[in-house]
mmCIF file of C-alpha atoms in Angstrom:
data_model
loop_
_atom_site.group_PDB
_atom_site.id
_atom_site.type_symbol
_atom_site.label_atom_id
_atom_site.label_comp_id
_atom_site.label_asym_id
_atom_site.label_seq_id
_atom_site.Cartn_x
_atom_site.Cartn_y
_atom_site.Cartn_z
ATOM 1 C CA MET A 1 42.346 13.710 10.720
ATOM 2 C CA ILE A 2 44.318 16.689 10.526
ATOM 3 C CA ALA A 3 42.946 19.324 7.572
ATOM 4 C CA ALA A 4 45.611 19.936 4.831
ATOM 5 C CA SER A 5 46.076 23.766 5.371
ATOM 6 C CA GLN A 6 47.001 22.604 9.067
ATOM 7 C CA LYS A 7 50.036 20.236 8.141
ATOM 8 C CA GLU A 8 53.483 20.639 7.937
ATOM 9 C CA THR A 9 55.006 21.227 4.268
ATOM 10 C CA LEU A 10 57.102 18.298 3.849
ATOM 11 C CA LEU A 11 58.136 18.788 0.309
ATOM 12 C CA GLU A 12 58.584 22.781 -1.673
ATOM 13 C CA VAL A 13 60.314 23.106 -5.242
ATOM 14 C CA ARG A 14 61.082 26.113 -6.179
ATOM 15 C CA ASN A 15 61.963 27.470 -10.117
ATOM 16 C CA LEU A 16 62.789 23.942 -10.776
ATOM 17 C CA VAL A 17 64.476 24.151 -14.180
ATOM 18 C CA LYS A 18 66.030 20.862 -16.005
ATOM 19 C CA HIS A 19 67.684 21.106 -19.354
ATOM 20 C CA PHE A 20 68.886 17.883 -21.341
ATOM 21 C CA PRO A 21 71.701 18.688 -23.998
ATOM 22 C CA VAL A 22 71.094 17.654 -27.233
ATOM 23 C CA ASP A 23 73.991 15.827 -28.757
ATOM 24 C CA GLY A 24 76.216 17.261 -31.667
ATOM 25 C CA SER A 25 73.977 21.288 -31.184
ATOM 26 C CA ASP A 26 73.965 23.524 -28.875
ATOM 27 C CA ASP A 27 70.260 23.248 -28.161
ATOM 28 C CA VAL A 28 68.859 21.791 -25.311
ATOM 29 C CA VAL A 29 65.630 20.179 -24.362
ATOM 30 C CA GLN A 30 63.680 22.012 -22.008
ATOM 31 C CA ALA A 31 61.942 19.389 -20.340
ATOM 32 C CA VAL A 32 61.114 21.579 -16.978
ATOM 33 C CA GLU A 33 60.841 24.918 -17.301
ATOM 34 C CA ASP A 34 60.149 27.312 -13.888
ATOM 35 C CA VAL A 35 58.614 24.923 -11.852
ATOM 36 C CA SER A 36 57.202 25.526 -8.087
ATOM 37 C CA PHE A 37 54.694 23.981 -5.974
ATOM 38 C CA SER A 38 54.919 22.261 -2.076
ATOM 39 C CA VAL A 39 53.258 19.364 -0.687
ATOM 40 C CA LYS A 40 52.338 18.985 3.026
ATOM 41 C CA SER A 41 52.753 15.833 5.099
ATOM 42 C CA GLY A 42 50.337 13.078 4.726
ATOM 43 C CA GLU A 43 49.158 14.873 1.133
ATOM 44 C CA THR A 44 48.639 13.174 -2.153
ATOM 45 C CA LEU A 45 49.465 16.042 -5.030
ATOM 46 C CA GLY A 46 48.890 14.446 -8.533
ATOM 47 C CA LEU A 47 50.815 15.359 -11.203
ATOM 48 C CA VAL A 48 49.128 15.285 -14.657
ATOM 49 C CA GLY A 49 49.454 16.186 -18.318
ATOM 50 C CA GLU A 50 50.468 14.427 -21.576
ATOM 51 C CA SER A 51 53.035 12.364 -22.318
ATOM 52 C CA GLY A 52 56.680 14.376 -22.793
ATOM 53 C CA CYS A 53 55.159 17.194 -20.849
ATOM 54 C CA GLY A 54 58.072 16.695 -18.253
ATOM 55 C CA LYS A 55 56.005 15.244 -15.148
ATOM 56 C CA SER A 56 58.178 11.894 -14.650
ATOM 57 C CA THR A 57 61.607 14.454 -14.879
ATOM 58 C CA VAL A 58 60.323 16.731 -11.899
ATOM 59 C CA GLY A 59 59.855 13.410 -9.913
ATOM 60 C CA ARG A 60 63.306 12.385 -10.623
ATOM 61 C CA CYS A 61 64.972 15.706 -10.183
ATOM 62 C CA LEU A 62 62.919 15.502 -6.803
ATOM 63 C CA LEU A 63 65.123 12.456 -5.862
ATOM 64 C CA ARG A 64 68.392 13.660 -8.062
ATOM 65 C CA LEU A 65 68.084 11.077 -10.332
ATOM 66 C CA HIS A 66 68.442 13.894 -12.494
ATOM 67 C CA GLU A 67 70.794 16.561 -11.541
ATOM 68 C CA PRO A 68 68.478 19.822 -11.594
ATOM 69 C CA THR A 69 69.833 22.402 -14.059
ATOM 70 C CA SER A 70 68.812 25.435 -11.268
ATOM 71 C CA GLY A 71 65.825 25.662 -8.712
ATOM 72 C CA GLU A 72 65.720 24.363 -5.560
ATOM 73 C CA VAL A 73 64.179 21.175 -3.975
ATOM 74 C CA LEU A 74 63.746 21.565 0.031
ATOM 75 C CA PHE A 75 62.903 18.515 1.998
ATOM 76 C CA GLU A 76 61.640 19.159 5.700
ATOM 77 C CA GLY A 77 63.240 22.737 4.698
ATOM 78 C CA LYS A 78 66.815 21.518 3.694
ATOM 79 C CA ASN A 79 68.162 22.450 0.158
ATOM 80 C CA ILE A 80 68.867 19.076 -1.259
ATOM 81 C CA VAL A 81 70.358 20.371 -4.810
ATOM 82 C CA GLY A 82 74.020 20.199 -4.270
ATOM 83 C CA LEU A 83 74.195 17.945 -1.313
ATOM 84 C CA GLY A 84 77.205 15.573 -1.407
ATOM 85 C CA ASN A 85 76.683 11.629 -2.126
ATOM 86 C CA SER A 86 76.946 10.697 0.977
ATOM 87 C CA GLU A 87 74.187 12.946 2.529
ATOM 88 C CA MET A 88 71.719 12.567 -0.506
ATOM 89 C CA GLN A 89 71.847 8.617 0.758
ATOM 90 C CA THR A 90 71.169 9.162 3.789
ATOM 91 C CA LEU A 91 68.377 11.584 2.829
ATOM 92 C CA ARG A 92 67.078 9.137 0.516
ATOM 93 C CA ARG A 93 66.053 6.872 3.401
ATOM 94 C CA GLU A 94 63.314 9.069 3.711
ATOM 95 C CA MET A 95 62.362 9.789 -0.351
ATOM 96 C CA GLN A 96 61.639 6.658 -2.630
ATOM 97 C CA ILE A 97 59.988 6.091 -5.639
ATOM 98 C CA ILE A 98 57.611 3.705 -7.423
ATOM 99 C CA PHE A 99 58.396 3.041 -10.880
ATOM 100 C CA GLN A 100 56.118 2.933 -14.161
ATOM 101 C CA ASP A 101 57.523 -0.569 -15.288
ATOM 102 C CA PRO A 102 57.005 -3.482 -13.242
ATOM 103 C CA TYR A 103 58.685 -5.593 -15.551
ATOM 104 C CA ALA A 104 61.967 -3.354 -15.662
ATOM 105 C CA SER A 105 62.450 -2.099 -12.427
ATOM 106 C CA LEU A 106 63.168 -5.182 -10.986
ATOM 107 C CA ASN A 107 66.417 -7.639 -11.346
ATOM 108 C CA PRO A 108 65.512 -10.618 -12.800
ATOM 109 C CA ARG A 109 68.594 -12.447 -11.133
ATOM 110 C CA LEU A 110 67.680 -11.469 -7.601
ATOM 111 C CA SER A 111 64.935 -13.201 -5.460
ATOM 112 C CA VAL A 112 62.265 -11.339 -4.404
ATOM 113 C CA ARG A 113 63.238 -11.226 -0.640
ATOM 114 C CA SER A 114 66.885 -9.819 -2.036
ATOM 115 C CA ILE A 115 64.921 -7.181 -4.128
ATOM 116 C CA VAL A 116 63.350 -6.037 -1.224
ATOM 117 C CA ALA A 117 65.802 -6.414 1.191
ATOM 118 C CA GLU A 118 68.625 -4.360 -0.830
ATOM 119 C CA PRO A 119 67.605 -0.931 0.576
ATOM 120 C CA LEU A 120 68.317 -2.095 4.013
ATOM 121 C CA LYS A 121 70.950 -3.989 3.378
ATOM 122 C CA ILE A 122 72.791 -0.786 1.088
ATOM 123 C CA HIS A 123 71.663 1.215 4.458
ATOM 124 C CA GLY A 124 73.343 -1.413 6.855
ATOM 125 C CA ILE A 125 69.844 -2.060 8.856
ATOM 126 C CA GLY A 126 69.485 -5.289 10.689
ATOM 127 C CA ASP A 127 71.304 -8.448 10.230
ATOM 128 C CA LYS A 128 69.950 -10.911 7.744
ATOM 129 C CA ALA A 129 67.340 -12.663 10.059
ATOM 130 C CA GLU A 130 65.690 -9.178 10.854
ATOM 131 C CA ARG A 131 65.976 -8.289 7.231
ATOM 132 C CA ASN A 132 64.170 -11.535 6.361
ATOM 133 C CA ASN A 133 61.528 -10.497 9.030
ATOM 134 C CA ARG A 134 61.005 -7.067 7.644
ATOM 135 C CA VAL A 135 60.495 -8.476 3.732
ATOM 136 C CA ALA A 136 58.016 -11.231 5.440
ATOM 137 C CA ASP A 137 56.302 -8.367 6.996
ATOM 138 C CA LEU A 138 56.665 -5.850 3.872
ATOM 139 C CA LEU A 139 55.283 -8.923 1.505
ATOM 140 C CA ALA A 140 52.428 -9.538 3.657
ATOM 141 C CA LYS A 141 51.477 -5.808 3.915
ATOM 142 C CA VAL A 142 51.315 -5.424 0.343
ATOM 143 C CA GLY A 143 49.417 -8.815 -0.224
ATOM 144 C CA LEU A 144 51.568 -11.364 -1.040
ATOM 145 C CA ASP A 145 52.146 -14.097 0.765
ATOM 146 C CA PRO A 146 55.565 -14.056 2.615
ATOM 147 C CA LYS A 147 56.685 -17.689 1.093
ATOM 148 C CA TYR A 148 56.944 -15.832 -2.360
ATOM 149 C CA GLY A 149 59.990 -14.531 -1.371
ATOM 150 C CA ASP A 150 62.380 -17.488 -2.687
ATOM 151 C CA ARG A 151 60.430 -16.754 -6.054
ATOM 152 C CA TYR A 152 62.003 -14.557 -9.316
ATOM 153 C CA PRO A 153 60.586 -11.651 -10.741
ATOM 154 C CA HIS A 154 59.111 -13.694 -14.129
ATOM 155 C CA GLU A 155 57.006 -15.957 -11.973
ATOM 156 C CA PHE A 156 54.747 -13.191 -11.270
ATOM 157 C CA SER A 157 51.877 -10.890 -12.932
ATOM 158 C CA GLY A 158 52.374 -7.672 -13.738
ATOM 159 C CA GLY A 159 50.211 -6.518 -10.638
ATOM 160 C CA GLN A 160 52.311 -8.548 -8.164
ATOM 161 C CA ARG A 161 55.441 -7.529 -9.251
ATOM 162 C CA GLN A 162 54.104 -3.912 -8.774
ATOM 163 C CA ARG A 163 53.687 -4.758 -5.031
ATOM 164 C CA ILE A 164 56.796 -5.933 -4.756
ATOM 165 C CA GLY A 165 58.185 -2.677 -6.008
ATOM 166 C CA ILE A 166 55.832 -1.019 -3.477
ATOM 167 C CA ALA A 167 57.669 -3.177 -0.928
ATOM 168 C CA ARG A 168 60.624 -2.018 -1.681
ATOM 169 C CA ALA A 169 59.793 1.206 -1.496
ATOM 170 C CA LEU A 170 58.364 1.045 2.018
ATOM 171 C CA ALA A 171 61.519 -0.612 3.291
ATOM 172 C CA LEU A 172 63.552 2.477 4.862
ATOM 173 C CA ASN A 173 60.108 3.955 6.396
ATOM 174 C CA PRO A 174 60.089 6.828 3.824
ATOM 175 C CA LYS A 175 58.274 9.861 4.037
ATOM 176 C CA LEU A 176 58.059 10.514 0.787
ATOM 177 C CA ILE A 177 56.855 8.508 -1.876
ATOM 178 C CA ILE A 178 57.231 9.482 -5.853
ATOM 179 C CA CYS A 179 54.770 7.383 -7.665
ATOM 180 C CA ASP A 180 56.150 7.335 -11.294
ATOM 181 C CA GLU A 181 52.859 6.632 -13.147
ATOM 182 C CA PRO A 182 52.471 3.266 -11.044
ATOM 183 C CA VAL A 183 49.758 1.837 -12.484
ATOM 184 C CA SER A 184 49.557 2.857 -16.152
ATOM 185 C CA ALA A 185 51.377 -0.290 -17.148
ATOM 186 C CA LEU A 186 48.682 -2.636 -15.138
ATOM 187 C CA ASP A 187 45.412 -3.900 -16.325
ATOM 188 C CA VAL A 188 42.472 -1.453 -15.658
ATOM 189 C CA SER A 189 41.054 -4.067 -12.590
ATOM 190 C CA VAL A 190 44.316 -4.028 -11.094
ATOM 191 C CA GLN A 191 45.088 -0.643 -11.376
ATOM 192 C CA ALA A 192 42.319 -0.215 -8.753
ATOM 193 C CA GLN A 193 43.757 -2.821 -6.560
ATOM 194 C CA VAL A 194 46.870 -1.176 -6.694
ATOM 195 C CA VAL A 195 45.344 2.486 -6.219
ATOM 196 C CA ASN A 196 43.498 1.240 -3.203
ATOM 197 C CA LEU A 197 46.580 -0.697 -1.826
ATOM 198 C CA LEU A 198 48.470 2.640 -1.790
ATOM 199 C CA GLN A 199 45.846 4.663 0.239
ATOM 200 C CA GLU A 200 45.779 1.736 2.760
ATOM 201 C CA LEU A 201 49.496 2.322 3.279
ATOM 202 C CA GLN A 202 49.511 5.954 3.158
ATOM 203 C CA ASP A 203 47.039 5.582 6.218
ATOM 204 C CA ASP A 204 49.291 2.932 7.782
ATOM 205 C CA PHE A 205 52.630 4.628 7.516
ATOM 206 C CA GLY A 206 51.483 8.383 7.115
ATOM 207 C CA LEU A 207 53.222 8.620 3.824
ATOM 208 C CA THR A 208 53.437 11.839 1.713
ATOM 209 C CA TYR A 209 52.967 10.971 -2.280
ATOM 210 C CA LEU A 210 53.828 12.998 -5.582
ATOM 211 C CA PHE A 211 51.224 10.987 -7.975
ATOM 212 C CA ILE A 212 52.346 11.153 -11.465
ATOM 213 C CA SER A 213 49.961 10.047 -14.182
ATOM 214 C CA HIS A 214 48.324 10.807 -16.966
ATOM 215 C CA GLY A 215 45.305 9.018 -16.386
ATOM 216 C CA LEU A 216 43.228 11.624 -15.035
ATOM 217 C CA ALA A 217 40.169 9.011 -13.336
ATOM 218 C CA VAL A 218 43.161 7.601 -11.199
ATOM 219 C CA VAL A 219 44.348 11.074 -10.051
ATOM 220 C CA GLU A 220 41.343 12.091 -9.293
ATOM 221 C CA HIS A 221 40.394 9.020 -7.259
ATOM 222 C CA ILE A 222 43.708 9.281 -4.951
ATOM 223 C CA SER A 223 44.666 12.931 -4.865
ATOM 224 C CA ASP A 224 43.791 15.635 -2.491
ATOM 225 C CA ARG A 225 45.771 18.254 -4.588
ATOM 226 C CA VAL A 226 46.216 18.114 -8.685
ATOM 227 C CA ALA A 227 48.953 19.991 -10.588
ATOM 228 C CA VAL A 228 48.099 20.037 -14.470
ATOM 229 C CA MET A 229 51.645 20.238 -16.386
ATOM 230 C CA TYR A 230 52.062 21.276 -20.301
ATOM 231 C CA LEU A 231 55.207 21.324 -22.134
ATOM 232 C CA GLY A 232 57.454 21.557 -19.131
ATOM 233 C CA LYS A 233 55.565 23.882 -17.144
ATOM 234 C CA ILE A 234 52.361 23.777 -14.403
ATOM 235 C CA VAL A 235 49.424 25.362 -15.904
ATOM 236 C CA GLU A 236 46.828 24.705 -12.955
ATOM 237 C CA ILE A 237 47.107 23.566 -9.200
ATOM 238 C CA CYS A 238 44.038 23.058 -6.725
ATOM 239 C CA ALA A 239 42.126 20.891 -4.554
ATOM 240 C CA ALA A 240 41.086 17.712 -6.987
ATOM 241 C CA ALA A 241 37.529 18.334 -6.091
ATOM 242 C CA ASP A 242 37.982 21.915 -7.583
ATOM 243 C CA LEU A 243 39.783 20.979 -10.466
ATOM 244 C CA TYR A 244 37.082 18.279 -11.502
ATOM 245 C CA ALA A 245 34.322 20.491 -10.510
ATOM 246 C CA ASN A 246 35.745 23.563 -12.211
ATOM 247 C CA PRO A 247 39.027 23.696 -14.659
ATOM 248 C CA MET A 248 39.697 27.447 -15.163
ATOM 249 C CA HIS A 249 42.682 26.825 -17.416
ATOM 250 C CA PRO A 250 41.535 26.042 -21.265
ATOM 251 C CA TYR A 251 44.636 22.960 -21.391
ATOM 252 C CA SER A 252 42.647 21.800 -18.089
ATOM 253 C CA GLN A 253 39.154 21.895 -19.309
ATOM 254 C CA ALA A 254 40.553 20.100 -22.756
ATOM 255 C CA LEU A 255 41.982 17.559 -20.966
ATOM 256 C CA LEU A 256 38.923 16.761 -18.390
ATOM 257 C CA SER A 257 36.559 16.687 -21.237
ATOM 258 C CA ALA A 258 38.543 13.476 -22.808
ATOM 259 C CA ILE A 259 37.776 11.699 -19.749
ATOM 260 C CA PRO A 260 34.985 8.853 -21.170
ATOM 261 C CA VAL A 261 31.475 8.973 -19.392
ATOM 262 C CA PRO A 262 30.606 5.649 -17.820
ATOM 263 C CA ASP A 263 26.991 6.108 -19.179
ATOM 264 C CA PRO A 264 26.196 5.428 -23.135
ATOM 265 C CA ARG A 265 23.128 7.453 -22.861
ATOM 266 C CA HIS A 266 25.351 10.344 -21.957
ATOM 267 C CA LYS A 267 27.541 12.606 -24.021
ATOM 268 C CA ARG A 268 30.265 14.922 -23.114
ATOM 269 C CA GLU A 269 31.129 17.754 -25.355
ATOM 270 C CA ARG A 270 35.052 17.072 -26.410
ATOM 271 C CA ILE A 271 37.295 20.087 -26.656
ATOM 272 C CA VAL A 272 39.685 18.988 -29.411
ATOM 273 C CA LEU A 273 42.817 20.862 -29.509
ATOM 274 C CA ARG A 274 44.208 21.659 -32.800
ATOM 275 C CA GLY A 275 47.744 20.712 -33.976
ATOM 276 C CA ASP A 276 50.391 18.850 -32.040
ATOM 277 C CA VAL A 277 52.365 19.629 -29.286
ATOM 278 C CA PRO A 278 55.678 21.925 -29.831
ATOM 279 C CA THR A 279 58.822 20.817 -29.292
ATOM 280 C CA PRO A 280 60.363 21.745 -25.867
ATOM 281 C CA ILE A 281 63.926 22.359 -27.413
ATOM 282 C CA ASN A 282 61.925 25.244 -29.171
ATOM 283 C CA PRO A 283 59.029 26.146 -27.285
ATOM 284 C CA PRO A 284 56.543 28.770 -28.502
ATOM 285 C CA SER A 285 56.659 32.590 -27.052
ATOM 286 C CA GLY A 286 54.974 33.780 -24.246
ATOM 287 C CA CYS A 287 52.187 30.983 -23.142
ATOM 288 C CA ARG A 288 53.446 27.707 -24.204
ATOM 289 C CA PHE A 289 50.056 26.755 -24.801
ATOM 290 C CA ARG A 290 49.129 29.341 -27.574
ATOM 291 C CA THR A 291 49.256 27.545 -30.239
ATOM 292 C CA ARG A 292 46.927 25.090 -29.269
ATOM 293 C CA CYS A 293 44.559 27.141 -27.228
ATOM 294 C CA PRO A 294 40.987 28.009 -28.648
ATOM 295 C CA ILE A 295 41.130 31.809 -27.100
ATOM 296 C CA ALA A 296 44.466 32.484 -27.550
ATOM 297 C CA ILE A 297 44.839 36.185 -28.633
ATOM 298 C CA ALA A 298 48.033 37.895 -30.177
ATOM 299 C CA PRO A 299 49.235 39.244 -26.065
ATOM 300 C CA CYS A 300 49.609 35.442 -25.649
ATOM 301 C CA ALA A 301 52.758 35.388 -27.843
ATOM 302 C CA GLU A 302 54.459 38.136 -25.764
ATOM 303 C CA ILE A 303 53.354 37.348 -22.319
ATOM 304 C CA VAL A 304 54.602 34.541 -20.226
ATOM 305 C CA PRO A 305 51.772 33.741 -17.754
ATOM 306 C CA GLU A 306 52.440 33.756 -14.114
ATOM 307 C CA LEU A 307 50.628 30.984 -12.027
ATOM 308 C CA ARG A 308 48.152 33.181 -9.714
ATOM 309 C CA GLU A 309 45.547 32.657 -7.419
ATOM 310 C CA VAL A 310 42.003 33.035 -9.963
ATOM 311 C CA ALA A 311 39.759 31.592 -6.935
ATOM 312 C CA PRO A 312 40.456 30.405 -3.282
ATOM 313 C CA ASN A 313 43.681 28.077 -3.158
ATOM 314 C CA HIS A 314 43.161 27.860 -7.018
ATOM 315 C CA PHE A 315 46.134 28.605 -9.139
ATOM 316 C CA ALA A 316 46.192 28.578 -13.179
ATOM 317 C CA ALA A 317 48.596 30.236 -15.748
ATOM 318 C CA CYS A 318 46.499 32.445 -18.417
ATOM 319 C CA ILE A 319 46.004 35.922 -18.841
ATOM 320 C CA ARG A 320 42.739 35.540 -19.908
ATOM 321 C CA ILE A 321 41.115 34.031 -16.797
ATOM 322 C CA GLY A 322 38.594 36.407 -15.302
ATOM 323 C CA GLU A 323 37.070 37.208 -19.262
ATOM 324 C CA GLN A 324 33.651 35.555 -19.937
ATOM 325 C CA THR A 325 34.814 33.461 -22.598
ATOM 326 C CA GLU A 326 32.723 30.884 -24.003
ATOM 327 C CA ILE A 327 34.805 27.524 -25.227
ATOM 328 C CA ALA A 328 33.066 24.726 -26.837
ATOM 329 C CA GLY A 329 30.434 24.831 -23.892
ATOM 330 C CA THR A 330 32.458 25.730 -20.741
ATOM 331 C CA HIS A 331 33.616 29.054 -20.055
ATOM 332 C CA ILE A 332 36.543 30.391 -18.324
ATOM 333 C CA ALA A 333 35.711 33.091 -15.228
ATOM 334 C CA SER A 334 36.788 34.137 -12.154
#
């Protein structure tokens, strides 16, 4: 297996911004603000944060399901922002998405065979018999009986529907798949099955994932690296093992302290954040997390913290990292 550091960069995001206009107002929702990261070929990058932090918007901007307000999205070194429709349609053979809701993402009027074959039909790949054979192979790959091709989405459970969505995403042999909270709508036992399936498919097809989720335990299991988002900005990014063993940013520490411990005899000390997440229409000045941060100081209102390397291959955006600052039994230190 090639080490992550030796793999080529498949996706690079530079200073991505996405603002949504507010109806009847000059205000905008600052959903994504100056986000930068890269994903290497064959890697899984987890993107985590509270609901509304902008992580799904990032994923959709990468496929231009939302048009970025500014910034660059480089896929295999080519900036896809600004490409015409025909160029994007060709490129989408390499970039696919698995949606969060397996009930809303499948057309109830189409059979499973038609749903999975639709990408092949749109891109003019194969004749009807060849497409049907491809669908049968894909259904088998995701753990479904190929005979199910004649059935309709309402005849399946949530986990089975998500497997159909995964088969559809695989139809064109993509290199990159955006997994937009693909297990959050499923039962816990089914979540594990789907995550294991995604890992098996990654090995079989050489896939690269951007795995978006608010389930920190799931992200730890599947991700090579993890990026933590808060109010439209990435506040920490590093190897998954490093994040879970030694989170540097106070927001990451608070998130990880909320993960349940599967041992009733062991109690983890929770870091309870004060207040609510501010509105992305008028976010706080300086550090966006400062209004809820337990170690915020006056300069936090003035300085926009840069995402800087605070340990080898460990990046965080906090001006106080490097100080021996106690936070509810944890500390921020270099």
